[in-house]
Short mmCIF file of C-alpha atoms and ligand atoms in Angstrom, two decimals:
data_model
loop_
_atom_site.label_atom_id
_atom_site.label_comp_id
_atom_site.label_asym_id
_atom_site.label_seq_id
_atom_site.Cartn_x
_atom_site.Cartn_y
_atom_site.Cartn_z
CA UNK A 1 169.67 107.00 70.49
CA UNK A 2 166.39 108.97 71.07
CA UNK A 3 162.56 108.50 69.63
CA UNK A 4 159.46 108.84 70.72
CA UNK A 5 158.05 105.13 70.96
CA UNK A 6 160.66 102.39 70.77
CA UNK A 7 158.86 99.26 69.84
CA UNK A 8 160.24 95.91 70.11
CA UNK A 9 158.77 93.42 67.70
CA UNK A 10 158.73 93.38 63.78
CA UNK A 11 155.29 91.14 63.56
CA UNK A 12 151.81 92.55 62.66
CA UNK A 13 151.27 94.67 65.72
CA UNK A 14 154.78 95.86 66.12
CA UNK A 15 154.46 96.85 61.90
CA UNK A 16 151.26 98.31 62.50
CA UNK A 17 151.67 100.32 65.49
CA UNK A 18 154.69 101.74 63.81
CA UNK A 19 152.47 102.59 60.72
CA UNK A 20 149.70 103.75 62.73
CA UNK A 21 152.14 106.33 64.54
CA UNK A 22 153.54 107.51 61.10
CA UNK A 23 151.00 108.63 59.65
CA UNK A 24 150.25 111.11 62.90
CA UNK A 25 153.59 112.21 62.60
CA UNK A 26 155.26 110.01 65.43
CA UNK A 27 158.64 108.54 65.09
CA UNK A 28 159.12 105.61 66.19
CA UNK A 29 162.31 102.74 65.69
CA UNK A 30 161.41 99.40 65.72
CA UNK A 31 163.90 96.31 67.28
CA UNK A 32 163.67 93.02 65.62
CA UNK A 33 165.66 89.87 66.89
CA UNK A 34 165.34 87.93 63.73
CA UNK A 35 166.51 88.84 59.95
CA UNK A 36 164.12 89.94 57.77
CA UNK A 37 163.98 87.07 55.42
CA UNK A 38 163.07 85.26 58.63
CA UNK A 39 160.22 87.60 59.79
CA UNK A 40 158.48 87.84 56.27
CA UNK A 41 159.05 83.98 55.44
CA UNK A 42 157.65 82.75 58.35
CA UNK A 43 153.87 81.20 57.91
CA UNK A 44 151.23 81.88 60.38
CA UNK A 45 147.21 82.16 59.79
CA UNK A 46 146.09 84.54 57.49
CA UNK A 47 142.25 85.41 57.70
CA UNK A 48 141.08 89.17 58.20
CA UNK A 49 138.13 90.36 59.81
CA UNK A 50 136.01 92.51 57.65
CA UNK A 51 137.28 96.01 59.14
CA UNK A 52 141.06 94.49 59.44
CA UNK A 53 140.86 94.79 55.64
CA UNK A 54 139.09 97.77 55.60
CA UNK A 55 141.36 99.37 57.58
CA UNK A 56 144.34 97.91 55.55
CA UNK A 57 143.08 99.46 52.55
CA UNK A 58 142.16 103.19 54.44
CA UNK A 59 145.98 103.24 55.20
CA UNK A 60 147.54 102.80 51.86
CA UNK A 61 148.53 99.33 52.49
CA UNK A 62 146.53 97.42 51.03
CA UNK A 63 147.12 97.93 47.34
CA UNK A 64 148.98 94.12 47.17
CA UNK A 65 146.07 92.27 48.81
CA UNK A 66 143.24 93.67 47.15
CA UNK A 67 144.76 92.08 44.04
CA UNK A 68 146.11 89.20 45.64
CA UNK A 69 143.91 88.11 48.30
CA UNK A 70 140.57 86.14 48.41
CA UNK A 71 137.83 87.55 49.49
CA UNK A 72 135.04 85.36 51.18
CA UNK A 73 131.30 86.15 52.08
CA UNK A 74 131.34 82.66 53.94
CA UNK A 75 132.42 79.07 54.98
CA UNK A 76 131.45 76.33 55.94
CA UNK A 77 130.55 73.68 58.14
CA UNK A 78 131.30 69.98 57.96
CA UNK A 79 129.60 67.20 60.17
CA UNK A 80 127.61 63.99 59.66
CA UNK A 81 129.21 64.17 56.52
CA UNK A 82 127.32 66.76 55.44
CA UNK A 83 128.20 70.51 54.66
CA UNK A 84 126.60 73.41 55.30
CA UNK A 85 127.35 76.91 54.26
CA UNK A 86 127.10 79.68 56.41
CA UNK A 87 126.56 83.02 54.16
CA UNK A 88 128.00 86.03 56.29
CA UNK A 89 127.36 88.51 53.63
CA UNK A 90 123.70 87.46 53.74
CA UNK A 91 123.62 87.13 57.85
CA UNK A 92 125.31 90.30 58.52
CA UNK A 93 126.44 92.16 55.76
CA UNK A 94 130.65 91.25 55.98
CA UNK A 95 133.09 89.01 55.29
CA UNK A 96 136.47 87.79 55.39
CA UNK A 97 139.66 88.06 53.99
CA UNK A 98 142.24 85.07 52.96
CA UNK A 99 146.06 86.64 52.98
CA UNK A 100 149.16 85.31 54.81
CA UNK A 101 150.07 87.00 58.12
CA UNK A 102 153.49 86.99 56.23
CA UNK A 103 152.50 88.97 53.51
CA UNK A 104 151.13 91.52 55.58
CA UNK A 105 154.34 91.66 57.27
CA UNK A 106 156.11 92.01 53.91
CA UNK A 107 153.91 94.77 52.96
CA UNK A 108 154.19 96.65 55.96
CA UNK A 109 157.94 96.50 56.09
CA UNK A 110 158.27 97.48 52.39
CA UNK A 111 155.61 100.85 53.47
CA UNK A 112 158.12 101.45 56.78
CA UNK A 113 161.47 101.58 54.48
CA UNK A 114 159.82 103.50 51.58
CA UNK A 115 158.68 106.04 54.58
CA UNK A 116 162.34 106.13 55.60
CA UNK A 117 161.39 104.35 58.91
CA UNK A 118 163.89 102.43 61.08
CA UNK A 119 163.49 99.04 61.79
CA UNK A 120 166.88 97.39 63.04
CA UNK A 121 166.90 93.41 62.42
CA UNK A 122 168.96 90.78 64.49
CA UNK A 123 169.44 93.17 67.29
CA UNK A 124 170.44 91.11 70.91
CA UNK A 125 170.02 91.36 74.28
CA UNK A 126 167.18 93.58 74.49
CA UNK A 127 165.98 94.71 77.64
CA UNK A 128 163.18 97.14 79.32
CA UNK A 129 164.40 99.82 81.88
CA UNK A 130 162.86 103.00 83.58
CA UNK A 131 159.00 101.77 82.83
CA UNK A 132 157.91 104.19 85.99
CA UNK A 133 159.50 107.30 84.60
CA UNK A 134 158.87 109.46 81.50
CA UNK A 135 162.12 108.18 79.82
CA UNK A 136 161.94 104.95 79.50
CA UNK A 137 164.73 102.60 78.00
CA UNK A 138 165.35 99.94 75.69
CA UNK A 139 168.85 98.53 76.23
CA UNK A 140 169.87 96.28 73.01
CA UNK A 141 172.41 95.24 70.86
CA UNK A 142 173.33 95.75 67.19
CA UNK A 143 175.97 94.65 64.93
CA UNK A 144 178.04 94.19 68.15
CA UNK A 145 177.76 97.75 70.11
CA UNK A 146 175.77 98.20 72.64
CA UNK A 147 173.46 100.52 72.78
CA UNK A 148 170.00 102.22 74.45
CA UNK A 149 167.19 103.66 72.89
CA UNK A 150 165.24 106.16 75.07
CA UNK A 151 161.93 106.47 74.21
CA UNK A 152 158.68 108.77 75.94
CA UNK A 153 156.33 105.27 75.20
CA UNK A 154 157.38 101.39 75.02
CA UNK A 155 155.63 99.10 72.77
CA UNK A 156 155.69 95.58 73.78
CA UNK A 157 155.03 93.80 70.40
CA UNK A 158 157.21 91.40 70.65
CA UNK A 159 155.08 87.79 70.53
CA UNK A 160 154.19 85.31 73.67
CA UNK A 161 157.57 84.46 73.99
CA UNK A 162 159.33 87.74 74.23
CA UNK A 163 160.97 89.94 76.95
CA UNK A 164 158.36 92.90 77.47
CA UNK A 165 156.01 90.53 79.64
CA UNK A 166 157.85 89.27 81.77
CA UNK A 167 159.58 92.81 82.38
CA UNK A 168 156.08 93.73 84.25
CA UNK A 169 157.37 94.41 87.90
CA UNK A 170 156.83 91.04 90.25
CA UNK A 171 153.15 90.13 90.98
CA UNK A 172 151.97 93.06 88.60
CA UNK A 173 150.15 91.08 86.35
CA UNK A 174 147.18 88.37 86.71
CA UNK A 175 147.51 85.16 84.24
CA UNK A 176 144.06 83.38 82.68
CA UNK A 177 145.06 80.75 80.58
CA UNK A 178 143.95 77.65 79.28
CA UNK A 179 145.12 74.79 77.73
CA UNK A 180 143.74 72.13 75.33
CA UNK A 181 144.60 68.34 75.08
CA UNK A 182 145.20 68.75 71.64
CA UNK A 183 146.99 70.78 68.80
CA UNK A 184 146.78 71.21 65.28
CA UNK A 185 149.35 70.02 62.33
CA UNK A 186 149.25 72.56 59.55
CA UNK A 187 150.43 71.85 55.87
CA UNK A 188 150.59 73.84 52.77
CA UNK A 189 150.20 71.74 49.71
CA UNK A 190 150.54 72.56 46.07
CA UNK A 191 147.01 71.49 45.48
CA UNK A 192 144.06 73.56 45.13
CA UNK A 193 141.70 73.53 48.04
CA UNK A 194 138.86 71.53 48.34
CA UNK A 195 136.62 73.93 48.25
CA UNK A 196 136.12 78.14 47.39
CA UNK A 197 135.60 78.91 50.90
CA UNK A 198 136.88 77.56 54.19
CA UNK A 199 135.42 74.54 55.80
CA UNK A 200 135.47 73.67 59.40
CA UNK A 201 135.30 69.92 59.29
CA UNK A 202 133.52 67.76 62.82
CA UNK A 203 134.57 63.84 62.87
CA UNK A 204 134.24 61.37 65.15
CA UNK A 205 138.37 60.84 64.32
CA UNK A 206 138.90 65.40 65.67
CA UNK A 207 138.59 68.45 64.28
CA UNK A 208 140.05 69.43 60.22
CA UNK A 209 139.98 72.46 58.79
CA UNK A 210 140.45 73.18 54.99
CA UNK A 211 141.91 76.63 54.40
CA UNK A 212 144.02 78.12 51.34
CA UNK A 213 146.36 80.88 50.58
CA UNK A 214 145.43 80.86 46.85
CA UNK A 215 143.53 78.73 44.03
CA UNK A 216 146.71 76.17 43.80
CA UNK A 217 147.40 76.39 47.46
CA UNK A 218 145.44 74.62 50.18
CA UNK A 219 146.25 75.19 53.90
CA UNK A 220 145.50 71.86 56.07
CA UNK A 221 145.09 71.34 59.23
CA UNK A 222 144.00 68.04 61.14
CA UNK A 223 143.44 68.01 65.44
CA UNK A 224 146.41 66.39 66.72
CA UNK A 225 147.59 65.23 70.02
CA UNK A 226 149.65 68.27 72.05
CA UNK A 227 152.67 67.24 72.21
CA UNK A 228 152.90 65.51 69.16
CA UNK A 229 155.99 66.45 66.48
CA UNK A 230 156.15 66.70 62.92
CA UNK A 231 157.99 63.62 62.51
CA UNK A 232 154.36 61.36 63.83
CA UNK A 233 153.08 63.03 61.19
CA UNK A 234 154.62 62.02 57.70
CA UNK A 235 153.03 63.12 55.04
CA UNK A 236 151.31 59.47 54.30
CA UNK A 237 149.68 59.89 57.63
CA UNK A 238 148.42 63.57 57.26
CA UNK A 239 146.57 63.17 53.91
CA UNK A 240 145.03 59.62 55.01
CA UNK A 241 143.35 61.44 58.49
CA UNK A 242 142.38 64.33 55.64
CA UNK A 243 140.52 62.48 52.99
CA UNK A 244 138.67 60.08 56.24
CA UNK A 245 137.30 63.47 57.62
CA UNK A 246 136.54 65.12 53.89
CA UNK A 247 135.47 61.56 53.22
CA UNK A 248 132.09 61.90 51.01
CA UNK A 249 131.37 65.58 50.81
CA UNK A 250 134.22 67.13 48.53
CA UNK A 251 137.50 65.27 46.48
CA UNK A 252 140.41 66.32 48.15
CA UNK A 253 143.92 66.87 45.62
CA UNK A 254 146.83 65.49 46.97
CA UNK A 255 149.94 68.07 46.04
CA UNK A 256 153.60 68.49 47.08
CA UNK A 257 153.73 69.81 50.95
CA UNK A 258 155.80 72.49 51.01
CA UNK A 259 155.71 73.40 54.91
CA UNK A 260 154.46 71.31 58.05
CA UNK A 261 153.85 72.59 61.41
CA UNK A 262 152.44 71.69 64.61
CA UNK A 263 150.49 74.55 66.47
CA UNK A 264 149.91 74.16 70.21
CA UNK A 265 146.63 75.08 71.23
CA UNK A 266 146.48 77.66 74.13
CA UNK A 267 144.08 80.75 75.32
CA UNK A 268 146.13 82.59 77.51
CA UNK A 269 145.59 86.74 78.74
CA UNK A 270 147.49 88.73 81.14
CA UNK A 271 145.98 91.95 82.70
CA UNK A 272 146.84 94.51 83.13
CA UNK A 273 148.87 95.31 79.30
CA UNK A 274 150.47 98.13 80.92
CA UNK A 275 152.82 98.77 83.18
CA UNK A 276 154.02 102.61 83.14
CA UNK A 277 155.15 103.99 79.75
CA UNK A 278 155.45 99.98 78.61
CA UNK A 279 152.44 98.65 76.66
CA UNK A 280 151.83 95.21 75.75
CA UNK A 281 149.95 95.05 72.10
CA UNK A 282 149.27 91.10 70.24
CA UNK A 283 150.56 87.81 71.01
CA UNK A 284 152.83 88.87 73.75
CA UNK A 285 149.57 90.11 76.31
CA UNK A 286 146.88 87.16 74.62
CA UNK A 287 146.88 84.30 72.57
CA UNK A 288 144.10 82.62 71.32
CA UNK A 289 143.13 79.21 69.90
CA UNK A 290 143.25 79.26 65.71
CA UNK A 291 140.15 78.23 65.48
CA UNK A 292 138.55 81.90 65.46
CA UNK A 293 141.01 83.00 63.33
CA UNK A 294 141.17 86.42 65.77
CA UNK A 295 145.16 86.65 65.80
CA UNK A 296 146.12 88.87 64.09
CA UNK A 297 143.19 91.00 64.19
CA UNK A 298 143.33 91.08 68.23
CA UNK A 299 146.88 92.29 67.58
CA UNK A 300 145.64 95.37 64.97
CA UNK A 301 142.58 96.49 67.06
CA UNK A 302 145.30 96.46 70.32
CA UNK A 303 148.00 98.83 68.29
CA UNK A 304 144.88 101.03 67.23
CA UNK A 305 144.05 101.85 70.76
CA UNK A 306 147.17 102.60 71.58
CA UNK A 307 148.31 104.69 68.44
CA UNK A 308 145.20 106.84 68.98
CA UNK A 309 146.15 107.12 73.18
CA UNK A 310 149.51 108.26 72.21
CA UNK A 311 148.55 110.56 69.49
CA UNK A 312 146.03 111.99 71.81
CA UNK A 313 149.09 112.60 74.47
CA UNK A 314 151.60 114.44 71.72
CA UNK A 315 148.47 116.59 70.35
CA UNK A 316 146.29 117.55 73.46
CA UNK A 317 148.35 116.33 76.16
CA UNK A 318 145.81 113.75 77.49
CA UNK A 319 146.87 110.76 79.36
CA UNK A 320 143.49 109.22 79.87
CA UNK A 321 143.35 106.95 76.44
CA UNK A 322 146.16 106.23 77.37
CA UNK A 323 145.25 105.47 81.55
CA UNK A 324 142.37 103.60 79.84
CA UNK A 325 144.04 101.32 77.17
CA UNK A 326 144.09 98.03 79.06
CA UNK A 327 140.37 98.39 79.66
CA UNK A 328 139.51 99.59 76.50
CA UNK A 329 141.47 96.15 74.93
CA UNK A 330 140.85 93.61 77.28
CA UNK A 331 137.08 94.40 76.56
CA UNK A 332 137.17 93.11 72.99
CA UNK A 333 140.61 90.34 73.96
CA UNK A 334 137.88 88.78 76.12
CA UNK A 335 135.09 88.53 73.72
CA UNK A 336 137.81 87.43 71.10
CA UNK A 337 138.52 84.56 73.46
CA UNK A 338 135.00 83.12 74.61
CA UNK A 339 134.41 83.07 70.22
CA UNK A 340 137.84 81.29 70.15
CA UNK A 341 137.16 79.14 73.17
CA UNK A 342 133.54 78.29 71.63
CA UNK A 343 134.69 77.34 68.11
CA UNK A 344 137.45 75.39 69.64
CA UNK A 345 134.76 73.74 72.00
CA UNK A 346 132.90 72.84 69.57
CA UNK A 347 134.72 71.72 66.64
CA UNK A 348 137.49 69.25 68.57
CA UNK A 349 137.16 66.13 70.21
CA UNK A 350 138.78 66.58 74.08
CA UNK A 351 138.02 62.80 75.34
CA UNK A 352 137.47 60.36 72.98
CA UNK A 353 136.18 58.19 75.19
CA UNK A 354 133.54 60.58 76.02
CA UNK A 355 130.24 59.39 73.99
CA UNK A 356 127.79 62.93 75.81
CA UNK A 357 130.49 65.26 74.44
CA UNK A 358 130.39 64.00 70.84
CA UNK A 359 126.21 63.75 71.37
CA UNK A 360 126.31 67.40 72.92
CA UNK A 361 128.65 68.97 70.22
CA UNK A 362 126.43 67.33 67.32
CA UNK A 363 123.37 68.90 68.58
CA UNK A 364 125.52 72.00 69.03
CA UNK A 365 126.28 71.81 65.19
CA UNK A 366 123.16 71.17 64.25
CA UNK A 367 121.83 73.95 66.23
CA UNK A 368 123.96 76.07 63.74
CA UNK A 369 123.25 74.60 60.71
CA UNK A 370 119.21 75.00 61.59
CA UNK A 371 118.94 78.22 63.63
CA UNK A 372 119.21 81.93 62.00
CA UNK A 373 120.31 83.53 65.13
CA UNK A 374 123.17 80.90 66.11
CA UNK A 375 124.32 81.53 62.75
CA UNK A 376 123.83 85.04 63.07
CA UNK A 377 125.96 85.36 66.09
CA UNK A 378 128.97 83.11 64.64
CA UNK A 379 129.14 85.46 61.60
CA UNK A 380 128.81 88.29 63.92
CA UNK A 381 131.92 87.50 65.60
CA UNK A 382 133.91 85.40 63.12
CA UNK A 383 133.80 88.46 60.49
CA UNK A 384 134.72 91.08 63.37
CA UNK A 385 132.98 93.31 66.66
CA UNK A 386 132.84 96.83 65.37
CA UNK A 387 136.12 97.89 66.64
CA UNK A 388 135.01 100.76 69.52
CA UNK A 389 137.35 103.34 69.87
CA UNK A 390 137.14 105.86 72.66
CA UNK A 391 136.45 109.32 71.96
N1 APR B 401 163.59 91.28 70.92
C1 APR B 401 163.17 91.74 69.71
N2 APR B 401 162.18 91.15 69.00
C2 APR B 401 161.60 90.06 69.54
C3 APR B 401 161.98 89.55 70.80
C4 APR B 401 163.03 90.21 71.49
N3 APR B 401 163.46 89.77 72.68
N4 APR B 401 161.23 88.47 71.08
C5 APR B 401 160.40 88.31 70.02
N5 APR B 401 160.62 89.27 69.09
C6 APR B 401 159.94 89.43 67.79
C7 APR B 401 159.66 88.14 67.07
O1 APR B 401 160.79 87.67 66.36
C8 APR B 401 158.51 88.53 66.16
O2 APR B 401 158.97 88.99 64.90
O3 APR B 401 158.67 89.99 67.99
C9 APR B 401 157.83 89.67 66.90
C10 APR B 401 156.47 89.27 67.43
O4 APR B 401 155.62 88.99 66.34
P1 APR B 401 154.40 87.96 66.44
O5 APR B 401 154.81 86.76 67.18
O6 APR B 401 153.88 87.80 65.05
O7 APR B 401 153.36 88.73 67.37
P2 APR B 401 152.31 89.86 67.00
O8 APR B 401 152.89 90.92 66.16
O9 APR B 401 151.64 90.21 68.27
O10 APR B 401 151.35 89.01 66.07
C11 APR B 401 150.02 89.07 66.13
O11 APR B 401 149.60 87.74 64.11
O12 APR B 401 149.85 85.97 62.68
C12 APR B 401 149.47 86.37 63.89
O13 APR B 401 150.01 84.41 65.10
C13 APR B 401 150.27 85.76 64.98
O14 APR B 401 148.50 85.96 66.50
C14 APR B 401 149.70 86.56 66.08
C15 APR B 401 149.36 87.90 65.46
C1 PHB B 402 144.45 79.86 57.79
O1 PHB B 402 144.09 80.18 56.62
O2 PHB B 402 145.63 79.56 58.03
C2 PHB B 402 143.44 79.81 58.87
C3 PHB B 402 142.14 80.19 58.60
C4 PHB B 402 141.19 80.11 59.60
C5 PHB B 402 141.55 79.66 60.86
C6 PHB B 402 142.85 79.30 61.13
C7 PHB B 402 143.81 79.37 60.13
O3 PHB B 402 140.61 79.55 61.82
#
């Protein structure tokens, strides 16, 4: 088999790239481990910065979510048991979009097939060769025969735990990561949310935050310990620790839960994203703490830079985008991550035995709640950087 970029990894950035490279007139085949019930069923985050949907829409995919989604000039805050709202629209002229990472992923899938693109699902043993030449390889296999797919370009989109990172040649790449004592347990209830607009709750008892994924569907999370399972967290226990850190402000609905998760917390980068003709794009180069909500969006703004380097290659023959593509990502990864490590910072209890923290993160709050310019800058970066693209 022969294309131009072989791309291994069916999520957002993997869909997008794909999409991206389309419409220039690339072909590309995408390589998928899991079935595609699993890839469009599976629930992640779902907020969009203001040019993610923006962007969405300029490419013709966006018909679905502008009449599905919910569209939010705000959020707000929760602490002292009192809420404040943050108006984005007002601060800096954006906001935010509510719509399931999996619906995205349906969306783009259905665009890819109805543009007679190939994506092959529950392919096996795939495998990088030949990053240092112009041909490089993607060994896999599909419906039991083995095969390779040689490509000009390699996409790496395959998630933090796939095979295109750890393909870099030894002691190529430089690891920042970071931890967190904690992790969050996500629900999704048949209830409506508490609330229009998100809230990011403070308590003495850790961090909740109050999301949705439509009117009669509220998204829950509550700060949890890291290693913790969903079985310490029956549904009893989950709505208690919700309506003692809502307690006062809004009436929280109980409703059938109809998925539970628990999300380790993690920021994690690896630099270089390149290696050769691979390139790493979303999760599988950086992950960042949900707090931010800058997933998904990281993993979008990666697969533009790169769908613009490689167009730039096939049209004019350049190779600088694409010699420049780590620096021109890591640039905005990095600023991703200090917003994701300071929402995280503040918001969660680390040591709860540790009476300065929980002084030092109230003033912190109440910094935001009373001062223009700290709100300014969290709306700034929670609705989206301008995404800079290199001429
Ligand atoms: N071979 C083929 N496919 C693989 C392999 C492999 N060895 N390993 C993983 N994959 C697939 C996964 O099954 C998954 O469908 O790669 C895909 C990676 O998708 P995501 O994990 O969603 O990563 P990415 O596309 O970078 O997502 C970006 O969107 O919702 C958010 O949390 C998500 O922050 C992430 C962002
Ligand atoms: C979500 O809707 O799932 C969501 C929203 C905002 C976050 C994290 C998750 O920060």
């Amino acid at each position: 088999m022969r294309t131009q970029v072989g791309i291994v990894g069916a999520g957002p950035a993997g869909l997008m790239l794909a999409h991206l490279l389309h419409q220039q007139g690339i072909e590309a085949v995408i390589l998928e481990n899991r079935s595609r019930a699993y890839c469009e069923g599976r629930i992640r985050a779902g907020l969009l910065e203001q040019w993610s949907t923006d962007l969405l829409i300029a490419l013709g995919v966006g018909a679905r979510m502008q009449r599905e989604a919910m569209f939010h000039d705000g959020n707000y805050v929760l602490f002292n048991g009192e809420l404040h709202y943050l108006d984005f629209r007002e601060l800096v002229g954006q906001g935010v979009t509510i719509y399931g990472q999996q619906e995205i992923v349906k969306d783009l899938i259905a665009q890819r097939l109805a543009d007679g693109g190939q994506i092959l699902f529950e392919v096996e043993n795939v495998s990088v060769h030949d990053l240092d030449t112009e041909k490089p390889r993607i060994r896999f296999r599909h419906g039991g025969i083995d095969n390779d797919l040689v490509c000009d370009f390699i996409g790496g989109c395959d998630g933090f735990h796939g095979i295109c990172r750890p393909s870099f040649p030894a002691g190529a790449l430089a690891t920042y990561e970071r931890e967190y004592p904690f992790g969050w347990v996500g629900i999704l209830s048949e209830s409506p949310p508490p609330e229009d607009e998100l809230i990011y709750a403070y308590h003495e008892r850790g961090f909740a935050l109050y999301t949705m994924r439509s009117p009669t569907r509220a998204r829950l999370y509550v700060q949890c310990k890291p290693d913790d399972d969903v079985a310490d967290w029956p549904d009893a226990r989950i709505w208690e620790e919700l309506h003692i850190r809502l307690a006062g402000v809004r009436k929280l609905e109980e409703g059938r839960i109809i998925d539970k998760v628990v999300t380790p917390m993690r920021s994690f980068v690896v630099e270089p994203m390149q290696s050769g003709r691979l390139f790493l794009a979303g999760d599988s180069a950086h992950i960042v703490p949900p707090t931010g909500a800058k997933g998904m969006n990281l993993a979008f703004a990666d697969v533009m830079v790169l769908a613009r380097a490689i167009e730039a290659f096939y049209r004019a023959d350049r190779t600088d985008l694409l010699d420049g593509y780590s620096r021109v990502c890591l640039r905005r990864v990095w600023k991703a991550q200090r917003f994701s490590w300071w929402m995280t910072q503040m918001l969660h209890r680390f040591d709860f035995s540790n009476a300065f923290d929980m002084r030092r993160q109230l003033a912190e709050l109440d910094y935001l709640a009373t001062s223009h310019a700290a709100q300014i800058t969290l709306a700034e970066n929670y609705t989206g950087l301008p995404l800079e693209l290199p001429e």
